[in-house]
Short mmCIF file of N, CA and C in Angstrom, two decimals:
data_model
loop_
_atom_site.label_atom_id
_atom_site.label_comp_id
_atom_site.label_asym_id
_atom_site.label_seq_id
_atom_site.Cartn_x
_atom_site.Cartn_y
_atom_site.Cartn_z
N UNK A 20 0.84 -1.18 0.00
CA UNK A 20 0.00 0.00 0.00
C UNK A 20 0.88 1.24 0.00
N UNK A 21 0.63 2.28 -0.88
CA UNK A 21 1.31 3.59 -0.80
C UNK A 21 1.00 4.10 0.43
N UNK A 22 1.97 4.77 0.89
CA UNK A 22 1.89 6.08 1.89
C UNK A 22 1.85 7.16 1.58
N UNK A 23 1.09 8.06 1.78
CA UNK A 23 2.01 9.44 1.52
C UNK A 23 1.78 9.90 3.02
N UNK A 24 3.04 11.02 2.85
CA UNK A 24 2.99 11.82 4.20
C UNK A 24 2.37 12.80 4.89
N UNK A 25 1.63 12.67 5.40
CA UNK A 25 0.57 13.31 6.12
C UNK A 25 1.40 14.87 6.13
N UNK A 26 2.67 15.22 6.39
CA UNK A 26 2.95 16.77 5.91
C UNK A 26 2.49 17.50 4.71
N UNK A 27 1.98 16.18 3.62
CA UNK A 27 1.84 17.00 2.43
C UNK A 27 0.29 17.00 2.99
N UNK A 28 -0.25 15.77 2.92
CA UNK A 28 -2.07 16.04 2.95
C UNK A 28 -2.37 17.37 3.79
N UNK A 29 -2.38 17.30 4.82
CA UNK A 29 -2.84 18.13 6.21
C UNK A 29 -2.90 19.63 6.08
N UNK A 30 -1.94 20.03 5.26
CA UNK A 30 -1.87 21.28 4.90
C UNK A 30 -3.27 21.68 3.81
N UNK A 31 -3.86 20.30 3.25
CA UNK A 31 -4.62 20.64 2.19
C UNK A 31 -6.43 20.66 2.79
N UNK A 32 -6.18 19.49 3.37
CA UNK A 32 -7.32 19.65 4.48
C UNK A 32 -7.57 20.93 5.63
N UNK A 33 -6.54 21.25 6.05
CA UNK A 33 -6.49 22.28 7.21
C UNK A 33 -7.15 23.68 6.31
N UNK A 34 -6.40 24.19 5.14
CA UNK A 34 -6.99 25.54 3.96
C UNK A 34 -8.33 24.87 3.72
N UNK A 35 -8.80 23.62 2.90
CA UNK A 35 -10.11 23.70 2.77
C UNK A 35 -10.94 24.05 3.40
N UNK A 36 -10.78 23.55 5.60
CA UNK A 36 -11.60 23.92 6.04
C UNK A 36 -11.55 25.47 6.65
N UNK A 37 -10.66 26.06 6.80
CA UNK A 37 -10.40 27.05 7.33
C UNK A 37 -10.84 28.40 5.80
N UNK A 38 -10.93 28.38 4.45
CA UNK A 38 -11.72 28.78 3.51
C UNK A 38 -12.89 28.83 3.37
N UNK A 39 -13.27 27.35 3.23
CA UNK A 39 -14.76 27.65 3.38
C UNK A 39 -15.40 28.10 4.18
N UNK A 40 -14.86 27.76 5.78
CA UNK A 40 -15.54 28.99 6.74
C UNK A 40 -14.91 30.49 6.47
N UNK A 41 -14.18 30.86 6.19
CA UNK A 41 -14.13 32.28 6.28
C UNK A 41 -14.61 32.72 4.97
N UNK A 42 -14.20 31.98 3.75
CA UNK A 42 -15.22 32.66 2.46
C UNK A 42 -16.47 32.58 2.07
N UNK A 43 -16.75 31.36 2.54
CA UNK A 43 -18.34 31.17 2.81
C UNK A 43 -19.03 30.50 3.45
N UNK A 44 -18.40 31.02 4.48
CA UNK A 44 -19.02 30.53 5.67
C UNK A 44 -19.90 28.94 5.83
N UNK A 45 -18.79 28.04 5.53
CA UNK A 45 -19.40 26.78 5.30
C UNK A 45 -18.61 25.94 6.41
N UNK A 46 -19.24 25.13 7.37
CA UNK A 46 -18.54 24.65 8.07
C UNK A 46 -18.34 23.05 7.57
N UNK A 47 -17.20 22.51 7.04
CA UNK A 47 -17.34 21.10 6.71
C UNK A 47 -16.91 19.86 7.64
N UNK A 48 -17.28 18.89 7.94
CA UNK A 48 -17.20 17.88 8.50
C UNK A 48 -15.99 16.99 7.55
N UNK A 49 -14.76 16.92 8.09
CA UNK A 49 -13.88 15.78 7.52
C UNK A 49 -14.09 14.26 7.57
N UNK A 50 -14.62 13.73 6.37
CA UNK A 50 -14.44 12.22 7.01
C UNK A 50 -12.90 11.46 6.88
N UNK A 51 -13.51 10.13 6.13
CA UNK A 51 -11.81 9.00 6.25
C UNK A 51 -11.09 9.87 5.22
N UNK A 52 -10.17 10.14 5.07
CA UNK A 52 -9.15 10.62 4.37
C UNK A 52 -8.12 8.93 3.72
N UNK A 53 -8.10 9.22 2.26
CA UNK A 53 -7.99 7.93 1.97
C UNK A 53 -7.35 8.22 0.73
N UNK A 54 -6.19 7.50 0.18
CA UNK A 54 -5.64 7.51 -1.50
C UNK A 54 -7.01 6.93 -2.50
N UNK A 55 -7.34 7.41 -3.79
CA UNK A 55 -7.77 7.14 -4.52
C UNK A 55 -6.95 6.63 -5.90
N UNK A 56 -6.97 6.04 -6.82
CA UNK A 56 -6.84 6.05 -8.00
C UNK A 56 -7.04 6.18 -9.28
N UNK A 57 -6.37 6.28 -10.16
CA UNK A 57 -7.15 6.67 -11.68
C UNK A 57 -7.84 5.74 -12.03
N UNK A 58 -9.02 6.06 -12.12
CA UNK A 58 -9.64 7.19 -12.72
C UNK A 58 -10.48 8.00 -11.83
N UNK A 59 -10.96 8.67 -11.26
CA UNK A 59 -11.42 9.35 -10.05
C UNK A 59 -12.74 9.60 -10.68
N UNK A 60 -13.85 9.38 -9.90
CA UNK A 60 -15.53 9.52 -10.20
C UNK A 60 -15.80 10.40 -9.73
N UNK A 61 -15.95 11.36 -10.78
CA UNK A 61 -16.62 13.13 -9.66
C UNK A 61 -18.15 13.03 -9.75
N UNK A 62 -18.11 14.10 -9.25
CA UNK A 62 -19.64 14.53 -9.25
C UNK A 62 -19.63 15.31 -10.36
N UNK A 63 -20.69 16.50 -10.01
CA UNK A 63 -21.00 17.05 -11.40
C UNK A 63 -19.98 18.37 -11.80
N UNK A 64 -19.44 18.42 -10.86
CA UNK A 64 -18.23 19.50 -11.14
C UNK A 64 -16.73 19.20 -10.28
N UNK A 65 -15.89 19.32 -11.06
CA UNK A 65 -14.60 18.95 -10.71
C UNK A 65 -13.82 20.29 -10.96
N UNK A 66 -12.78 20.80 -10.03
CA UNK A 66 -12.19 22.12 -10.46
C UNK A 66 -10.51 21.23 -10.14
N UNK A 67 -9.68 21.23 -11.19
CA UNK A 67 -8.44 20.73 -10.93
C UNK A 67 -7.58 21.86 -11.29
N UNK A 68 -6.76 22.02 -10.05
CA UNK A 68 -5.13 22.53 -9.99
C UNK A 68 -4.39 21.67 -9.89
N UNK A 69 -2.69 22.11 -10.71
CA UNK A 69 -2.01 21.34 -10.29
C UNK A 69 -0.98 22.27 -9.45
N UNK A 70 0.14 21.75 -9.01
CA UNK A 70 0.90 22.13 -8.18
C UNK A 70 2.87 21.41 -8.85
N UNK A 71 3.46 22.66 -8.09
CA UNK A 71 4.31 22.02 -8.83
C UNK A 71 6.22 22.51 -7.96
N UNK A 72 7.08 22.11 -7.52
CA UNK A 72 7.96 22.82 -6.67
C UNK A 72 8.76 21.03 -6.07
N UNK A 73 8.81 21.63 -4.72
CA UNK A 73 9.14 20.10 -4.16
C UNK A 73 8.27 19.25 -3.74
N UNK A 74 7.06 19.55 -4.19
CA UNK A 74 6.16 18.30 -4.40
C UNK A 74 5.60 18.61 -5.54
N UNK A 75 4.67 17.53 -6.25
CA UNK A 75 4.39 17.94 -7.70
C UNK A 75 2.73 16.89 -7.53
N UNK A 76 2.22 17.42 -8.05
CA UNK A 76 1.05 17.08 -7.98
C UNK A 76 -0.43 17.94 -8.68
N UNK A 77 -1.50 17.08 -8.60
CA UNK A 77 -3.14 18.35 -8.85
C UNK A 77 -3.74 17.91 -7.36
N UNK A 78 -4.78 18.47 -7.25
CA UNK A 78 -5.94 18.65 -6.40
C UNK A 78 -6.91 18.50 -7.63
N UNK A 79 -7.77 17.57 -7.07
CA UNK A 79 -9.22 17.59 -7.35
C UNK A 79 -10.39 17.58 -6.68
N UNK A 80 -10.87 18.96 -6.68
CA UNK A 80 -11.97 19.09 -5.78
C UNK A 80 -13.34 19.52 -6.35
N UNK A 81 -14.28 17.97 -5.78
CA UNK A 81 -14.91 17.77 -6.87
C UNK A 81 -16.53 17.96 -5.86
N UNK A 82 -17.64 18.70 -6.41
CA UNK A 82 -18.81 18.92 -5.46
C UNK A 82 -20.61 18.57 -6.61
N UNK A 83 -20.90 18.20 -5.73
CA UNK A 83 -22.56 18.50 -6.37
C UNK A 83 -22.64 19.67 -6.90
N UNK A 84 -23.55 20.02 -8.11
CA UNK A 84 -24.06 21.11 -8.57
C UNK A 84 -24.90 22.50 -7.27
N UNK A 85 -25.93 21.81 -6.46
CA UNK A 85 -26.21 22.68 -5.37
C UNK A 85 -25.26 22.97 -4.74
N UNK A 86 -24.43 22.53 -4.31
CA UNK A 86 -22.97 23.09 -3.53
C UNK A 86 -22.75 23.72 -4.16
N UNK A 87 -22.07 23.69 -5.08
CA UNK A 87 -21.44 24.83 -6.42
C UNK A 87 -21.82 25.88 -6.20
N UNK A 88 -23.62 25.98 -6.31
CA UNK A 88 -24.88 27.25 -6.19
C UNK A 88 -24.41 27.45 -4.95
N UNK A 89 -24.29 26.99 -3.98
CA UNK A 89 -24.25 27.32 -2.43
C UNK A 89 -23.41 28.39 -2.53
N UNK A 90 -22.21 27.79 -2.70
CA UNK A 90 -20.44 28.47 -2.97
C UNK A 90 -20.70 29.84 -3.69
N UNK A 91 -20.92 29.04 -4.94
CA UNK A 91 -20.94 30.83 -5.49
C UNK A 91 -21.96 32.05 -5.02
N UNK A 92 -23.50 31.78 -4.66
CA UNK A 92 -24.18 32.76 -4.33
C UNK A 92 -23.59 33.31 -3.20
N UNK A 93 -23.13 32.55 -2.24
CA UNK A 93 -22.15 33.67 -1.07
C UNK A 93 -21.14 34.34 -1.78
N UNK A 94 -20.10 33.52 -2.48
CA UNK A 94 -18.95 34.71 -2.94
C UNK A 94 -19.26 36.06 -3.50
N UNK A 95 -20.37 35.55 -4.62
CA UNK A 95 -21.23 36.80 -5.31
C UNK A 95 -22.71 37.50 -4.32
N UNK A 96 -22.55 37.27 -3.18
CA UNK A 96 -23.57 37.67 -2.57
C UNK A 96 -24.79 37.93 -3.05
N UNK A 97 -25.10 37.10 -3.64
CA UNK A 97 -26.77 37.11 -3.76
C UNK A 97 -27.08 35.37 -4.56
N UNK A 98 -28.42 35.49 -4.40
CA UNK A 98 -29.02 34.61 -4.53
C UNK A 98 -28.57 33.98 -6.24
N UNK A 99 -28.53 32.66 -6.50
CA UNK A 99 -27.84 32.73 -8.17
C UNK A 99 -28.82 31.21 -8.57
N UNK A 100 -29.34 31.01 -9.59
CA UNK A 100 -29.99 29.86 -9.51
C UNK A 100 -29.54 28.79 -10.23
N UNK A 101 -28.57 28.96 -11.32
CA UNK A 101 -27.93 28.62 -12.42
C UNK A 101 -26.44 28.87 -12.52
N UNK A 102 -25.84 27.70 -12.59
CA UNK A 102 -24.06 28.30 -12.61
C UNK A 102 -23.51 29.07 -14.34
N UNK A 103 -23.20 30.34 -13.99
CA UNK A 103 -22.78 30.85 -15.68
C UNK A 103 -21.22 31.02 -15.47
N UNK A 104 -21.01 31.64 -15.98
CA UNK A 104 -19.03 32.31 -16.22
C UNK A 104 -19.07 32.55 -14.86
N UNK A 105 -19.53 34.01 -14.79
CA UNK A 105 -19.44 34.15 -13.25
C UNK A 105 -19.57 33.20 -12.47
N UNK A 106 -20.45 32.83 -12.02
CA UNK A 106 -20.35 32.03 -10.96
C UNK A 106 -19.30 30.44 -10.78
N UNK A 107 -19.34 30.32 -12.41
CA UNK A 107 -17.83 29.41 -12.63
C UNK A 107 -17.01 29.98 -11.69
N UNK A 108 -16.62 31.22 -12.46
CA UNK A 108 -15.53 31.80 -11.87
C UNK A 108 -15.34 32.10 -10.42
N UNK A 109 -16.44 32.17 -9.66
CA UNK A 109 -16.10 32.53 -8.46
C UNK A 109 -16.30 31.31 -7.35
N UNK A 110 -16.65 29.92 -8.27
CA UNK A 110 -15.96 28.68 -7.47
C UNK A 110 -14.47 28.56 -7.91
N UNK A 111 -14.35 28.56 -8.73
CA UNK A 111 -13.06 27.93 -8.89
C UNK A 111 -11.94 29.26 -7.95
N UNK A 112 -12.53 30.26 -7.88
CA UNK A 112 -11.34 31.86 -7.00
C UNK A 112 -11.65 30.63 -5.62
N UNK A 113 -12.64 29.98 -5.06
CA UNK A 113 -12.84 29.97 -3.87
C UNK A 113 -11.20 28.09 -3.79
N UNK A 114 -11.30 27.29 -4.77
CA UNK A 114 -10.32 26.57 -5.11
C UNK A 114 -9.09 26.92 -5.20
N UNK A 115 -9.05 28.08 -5.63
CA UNK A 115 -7.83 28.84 -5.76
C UNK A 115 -7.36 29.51 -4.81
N UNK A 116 -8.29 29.76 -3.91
CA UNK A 116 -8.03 30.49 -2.27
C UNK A 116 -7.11 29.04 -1.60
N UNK A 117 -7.99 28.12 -1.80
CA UNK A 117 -7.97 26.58 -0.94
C UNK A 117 -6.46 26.47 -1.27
N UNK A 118 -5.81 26.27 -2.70
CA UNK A 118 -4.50 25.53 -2.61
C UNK A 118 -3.41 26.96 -2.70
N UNK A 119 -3.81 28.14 -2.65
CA UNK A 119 -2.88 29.40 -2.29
C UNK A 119 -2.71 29.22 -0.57
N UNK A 120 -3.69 28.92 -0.14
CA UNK A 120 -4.14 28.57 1.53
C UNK A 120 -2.51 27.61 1.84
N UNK A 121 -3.06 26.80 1.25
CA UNK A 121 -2.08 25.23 1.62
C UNK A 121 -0.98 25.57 0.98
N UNK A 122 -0.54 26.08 0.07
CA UNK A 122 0.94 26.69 -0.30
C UNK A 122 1.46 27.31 0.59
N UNK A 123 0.90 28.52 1.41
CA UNK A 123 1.32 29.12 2.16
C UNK A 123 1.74 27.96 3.73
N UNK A 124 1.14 27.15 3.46
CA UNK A 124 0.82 26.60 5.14
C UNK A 124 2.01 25.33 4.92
N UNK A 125 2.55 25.02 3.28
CA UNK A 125 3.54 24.08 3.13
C UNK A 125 4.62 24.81 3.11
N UNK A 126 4.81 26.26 2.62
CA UNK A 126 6.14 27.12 2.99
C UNK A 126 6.41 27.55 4.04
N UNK A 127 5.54 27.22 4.94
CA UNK A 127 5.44 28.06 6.47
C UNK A 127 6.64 26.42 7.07
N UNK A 128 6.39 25.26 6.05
CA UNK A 128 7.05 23.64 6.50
C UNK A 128 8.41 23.67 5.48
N UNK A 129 8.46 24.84 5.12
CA UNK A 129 9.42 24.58 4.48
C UNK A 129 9.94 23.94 3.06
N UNK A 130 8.30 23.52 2.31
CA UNK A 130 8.25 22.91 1.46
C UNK A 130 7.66 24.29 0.48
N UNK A 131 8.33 24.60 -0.79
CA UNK A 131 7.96 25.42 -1.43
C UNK A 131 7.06 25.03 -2.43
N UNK A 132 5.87 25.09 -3.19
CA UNK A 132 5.19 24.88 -4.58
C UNK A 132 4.68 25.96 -5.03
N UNK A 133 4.34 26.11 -5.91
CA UNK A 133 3.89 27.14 -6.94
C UNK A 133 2.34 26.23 -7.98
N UNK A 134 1.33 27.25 -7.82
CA UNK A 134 0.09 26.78 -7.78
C UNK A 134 -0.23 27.18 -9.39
N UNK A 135 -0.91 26.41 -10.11
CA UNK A 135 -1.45 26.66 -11.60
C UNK A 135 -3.33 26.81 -11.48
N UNK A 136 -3.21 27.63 -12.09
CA UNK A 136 -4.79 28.49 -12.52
C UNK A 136 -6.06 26.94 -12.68
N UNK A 137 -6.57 27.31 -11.89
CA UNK A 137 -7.93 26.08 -11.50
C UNK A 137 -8.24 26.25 -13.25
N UNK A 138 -9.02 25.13 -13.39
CA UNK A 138 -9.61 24.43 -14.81
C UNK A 138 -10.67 23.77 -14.32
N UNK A 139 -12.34 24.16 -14.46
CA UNK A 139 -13.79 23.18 -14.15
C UNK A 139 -14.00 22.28 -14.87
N UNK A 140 -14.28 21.60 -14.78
CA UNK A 140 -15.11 20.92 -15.92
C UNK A 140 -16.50 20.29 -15.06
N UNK A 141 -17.38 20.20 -15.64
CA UNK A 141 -18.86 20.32 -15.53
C UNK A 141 -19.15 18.84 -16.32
N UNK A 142 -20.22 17.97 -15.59
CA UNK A 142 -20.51 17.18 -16.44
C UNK A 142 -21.55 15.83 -15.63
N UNK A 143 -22.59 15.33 -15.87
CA UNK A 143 -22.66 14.03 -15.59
C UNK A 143 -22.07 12.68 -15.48
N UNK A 144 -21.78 12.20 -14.18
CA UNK A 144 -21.01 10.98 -13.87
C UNK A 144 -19.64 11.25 -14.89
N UNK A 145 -18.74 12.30 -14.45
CA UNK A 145 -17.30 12.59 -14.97
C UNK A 145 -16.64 11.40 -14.78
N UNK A 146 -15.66 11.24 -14.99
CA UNK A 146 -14.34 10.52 -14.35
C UNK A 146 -12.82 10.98 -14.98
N UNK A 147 -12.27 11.31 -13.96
CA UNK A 147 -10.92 12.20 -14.27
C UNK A 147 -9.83 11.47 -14.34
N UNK A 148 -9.27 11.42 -15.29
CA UNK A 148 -7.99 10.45 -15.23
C UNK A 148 -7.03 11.03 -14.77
N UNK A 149 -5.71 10.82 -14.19
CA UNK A 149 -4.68 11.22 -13.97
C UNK A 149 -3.93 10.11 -14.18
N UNK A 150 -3.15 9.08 -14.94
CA UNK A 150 -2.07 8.31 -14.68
C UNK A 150 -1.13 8.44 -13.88
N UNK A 151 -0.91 7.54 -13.01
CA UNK A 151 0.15 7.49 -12.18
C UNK A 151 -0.05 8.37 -11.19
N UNK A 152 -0.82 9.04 -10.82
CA UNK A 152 -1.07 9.99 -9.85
C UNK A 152 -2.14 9.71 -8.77
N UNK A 153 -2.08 9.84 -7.53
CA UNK A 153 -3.13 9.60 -6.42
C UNK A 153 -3.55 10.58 -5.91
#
């Protein structure tokens, strides 16, 4: 079984939750924290960054469509019923908060990365490949 080191995860978990409560005020419940493999089964929206320095890697953070609505009508403060550009855009800023979050919190460990511009993709029963990647 692979390991990875809980220095890299923890930093990524700790920004998710500490974002969503302060950007929109979402309090999340962590469950099992667990490696996955390719091909990864999203939901209906997947926003992938990758990352890249002394660790190299993406994030895929992947939510129901009502979440999405949740997310964005707080960022954009008001009510939104339908996800468009905008509101694309202002999930994926809230993704982009999340792994700027955990960059900062892996250089604070001494581990430097440099973060690449979130990419959505939208879709029924997705599945995201990554080869070789967990």
């Amino acid at each position: 079984m692979l390991k990875v080191n809980v220095e890299y995860i923890n930093p990524f978990v700790k920004a998710s939750k500490s974002v969503l409560k302060t950007a929109v005020n979402l309090d999340i419940d962590i469950g099992k924290i667990y490696l996955k493999t390719s091909p990864y089964p999203s939901n209906t929206i997947a926003i992938i960054i990758g990352f890249m320095g002394q660790i190299k890697g993406q994030a895929i953070i992947s939510m129901e469509k009502d979440i999405a609505i949740k997310i964005a009508s707080t960022m954009m403060g008001t009510k939104i019923e339908k996800l468009d550009e905008l509101s694309k855009s202002a999930i994926t800023e809230v993704t982009n908060m999340i792994l700027g979050n955990a960059a900062t919190i892996l250089d604070d460990q001494g581990i430097n990365i440099e973060i690449t511009p979130p990419s959505l993709l939208m879709g029924e029963n997705m599945e995201v490949s990554t080869p070789k990647m967990k």
